[in-house]
PDB file of C-alpha atoms in Angstrom:
ATOM      1  CA  MET U   1     105.802 109.865 107.875  1.00  0.00           C
ATOM      2  CA  LEU U   2     106.092 106.630 105.542  1.00  0.00           C
ATOM      3  CA  ALA U   3     102.845 105.457 104.018  1.00  0.00           C
ATOM      4  CA  VAL U   4     103.193 101.775 102.278  1.00  0.00           C
ATOM      5  CA  CYS U   5     100.207 101.389 100.255  1.00  0.00           C
ATOM      6  CA  GLY U   6      99.090  98.506  98.015  1.00  0.00           C
ATOM      7  CA  SER U   7      99.807 100.011  94.881  1.00  0.00           C
ATOM      8  CA  VAL U   8     100.712 103.036  93.035  1.00  0.00           C
ATOM      9  CA  THR U   9      97.229 103.616  92.338  1.00  0.00           C
ATOM     10  CA  TYR U  10      96.522 104.036  96.033  1.00  0.00           C
ATOM     11  CA  ALA U  11      99.304 106.055  96.490  1.00  0.00           C
ATOM     12  CA  MET U  12      98.528 108.825  94.517  1.00  0.00           C
ATOM     13  CA  ARG U  13      95.358 108.801  95.851  1.00  0.00           C
ATOM     14  CA  ALA U  14      96.408 109.152  98.813  1.00  0.00           C
ATOM     15  CA  LYS U  15      98.423 112.544  97.949  1.00  0.00           C
ATOM     16  CA  SER U  16      95.542 113.624  96.960  1.00  0.00           C
ATOM     17  CA  MET U  17      93.381 113.051  99.592  1.00  0.00           C
ATOM     18  CA  LEU U  18      96.378 114.679 102.128  1.00  0.00           C
ATOM     19  CA  SER U  19      96.742 117.603  99.728  1.00  0.00           C
ATOM     20  CA  TYR U  20      93.063 118.243  99.572  1.00  0.00           C
ATOM     21  CA  ARG U  21      93.301 118.127 103.903  1.00  0.00           C
ATOM     22  CA  GLY U  22      96.586 120.650 103.459  1.00  0.00           C
ATOM     23  CA  ILE U  23      99.141 118.255 103.784  1.00  0.00           C
ATOM     24  CA  SER U  24     101.931 117.919 101.666  1.00  0.00           C
ATOM     25  CA  ALA U  25     102.683 114.796 100.689  1.00  0.00           C
ATOM     26  CA  TYR U  26     104.692 113.208  97.146  1.00  0.00           C
ATOM     27  CA  VAL U  27     104.751 109.227  96.242  1.00  0.00           C
ATOM     28  CA  MET U  28     107.543 107.429  96.605  1.00  0.00           C
ATOM     29  CA  LYS U  29     109.074 103.817  96.261  1.00  0.00           C
ATOM     30  CA  ALA U  30     109.251 102.422  99.778  1.00  0.00           C
ATOM     31  CA  PRO U  31     113.078 102.183 100.767  1.00  0.00           C
ATOM     32  CA  THR U  32     114.215  98.268 100.301  1.00  0.00           C
ATOM     33  CA  GLY U  33     113.858  96.240 102.680  1.00  0.00           C
ATOM     34  CA  LEU U  34     111.060  98.019 105.078  1.00  0.00           C
ATOM     35  CA  TYR U  35     108.413  96.149 103.583  1.00  0.00           C
ATOM     36  CA  SER U  36     108.143  93.271 101.119  1.00  0.00           C
ATOM     37  CA  PHE U  37     104.704  92.987 100.776  1.00  0.00           C
ATOM     38  CA  GLY U  38     102.811  93.175  97.067  1.00  0.00           C
ATOM     39  CA  CYS U  39     103.127  96.603  95.902  1.00  0.00           C
ATOM     40  CA  ASN U  40     105.876  99.030  97.555  1.00  0.00           C
ATOM     41  CA  TYR U  41     104.603 102.123  96.459  1.00  0.00           C
ATOM     42  CA  SER U  42     104.073 104.827  99.328  1.00  0.00           C
ATOM     43  CA  VAL U  43     104.001 108.234 100.262  1.00  0.00           C
ATOM     44  CA  LYS U  44     106.285 110.650 102.303  1.00  0.00           C
ATOM     45  CA  PHE U  45     104.612 113.302 104.457  1.00  0.00           C
ATOM     46  CA  ARG U  46     104.660 115.481 107.748  1.00  0.00           C
ATOM     47  CA  CYS U  47     101.778 114.399 110.590  1.00  0.00           C
ATOM     48  CA  ALA U  48     101.013 116.092 113.529  1.00  0.00           C
ATOM     49  CA  TYR U  49      98.417 112.575 114.652  1.00  0.00           C
ATOM     50  CA  PRO U  50     100.275 110.149 112.965  1.00  0.00           C
ATOM     51  CA  GLU U  51      98.410 107.412 114.953  1.00  0.00           C
ATOM     52  CA  ARG U  52      94.986 108.277 113.017  1.00  0.00           C
ATOM     53  CA  ILE U  53      96.650 107.965 109.739  1.00  0.00           C
ATOM     54  CA  PRO U  54      95.422 103.879 109.557  1.00  0.00           C
ATOM     55  CA  GLU U  55      91.656 105.391 110.143  1.00  0.00           C
ATOM     56  CA  LEU U  56      92.379 108.261 107.704  1.00  0.00           C
ATOM     57  CA  PHE U  57      93.476 105.964 104.731  1.00  0.00           C
ATOM     58  CA  SER U  58      90.673 103.238 105.977  1.00  0.00           C
ATOM     59  CA  ARG U  59      87.769 105.897 105.696  1.00  0.00           C
ATOM     60  CA  ALA U  60      89.187 106.876 102.105  1.00  0.00           C
ATOM     61  CA  ALA U  61      89.405 103.492 100.619  1.00  0.00           C
ATOM     62  CA  ILE U  62      92.974 103.511 100.280  1.00  0.00           C
ATOM     63  CA  LYS U  63      94.891  99.855 101.011  1.00  0.00           C
ATOM     64  CA  LEU U  64      96.901 100.328 103.624  1.00  0.00           C
ATOM     65  CA  GLY U  65     100.278  97.999 104.123  1.00  0.00           C
ATOM     66  CA  ALA U  66     102.197 100.118 106.845  1.00  0.00           C
ATOM     67  CA  VAL U  67     102.811 103.452 108.361  1.00  0.00           C
ATOM     68  CA  TYR U  68     106.694 103.748 109.525  1.00  0.00           C
ATOM     69  CA  VAL U  69     107.915 107.241 111.480  1.00  0.00           C
ATOM     70  CA  ASP U  70     111.507 108.683 111.039  1.00  0.00           C
ATOM     71  CA  GLU U  71     113.541 108.477 114.181  1.00  0.00           C
ATOM     72  CA  ASP U  72     116.721 109.958 113.774  1.00  0.00           C
ATOM     73  CA  GLY U  73     117.378 108.373 110.407  1.00  0.00           C
ATOM     74  CA  SER U  74     115.883 104.690 111.228  1.00  0.00           C
ATOM     75  CA  TRP U  75     111.985 104.452 110.110  1.00  0.00           C
ATOM     76  CA  ARG U  76     109.845 102.435 113.352  1.00  0.00           C
ATOM     77  CA  GLU U  77     107.024 100.505 112.269  1.00  0.00           C
ATOM     78  CA  LEU U  78     103.634 102.174 113.912  1.00  0.00           C
ATOM     79  CA  TYR U  79     101.346 100.298 111.902  1.00  0.00           C
ATOM     80  CA  ARG U  80     101.015  97.180 109.559  1.00  0.00           C
ATOM     81  CA  LYS U  81      98.403  95.344 107.989  1.00  0.00           C
ATOM     82  CA  GLU U  82      97.437  91.889 109.542  1.00  0.00           C
ATOM     83  CA  GLY U  83      97.241  88.991 107.299  1.00  0.00           C
TER      84      GLY U  83
END
């Protein structure tokens, strides 16, 4: 999974929040051309329930731009912030 955050600060907070829940994650720049609004820092991690990520980030007050799932080497968009 790849969660694109609103800033590098939010990406670091997301990494900490995921680590607290026992999920290994790391911060990286979003792949070029994947998401082009605002800051393109993202958090990459594995998750059994990707549909829950927007709610989890929202409850932790972490700005989330989009969520992508890796499918055979390409990214499929699961969620994109409206507006």
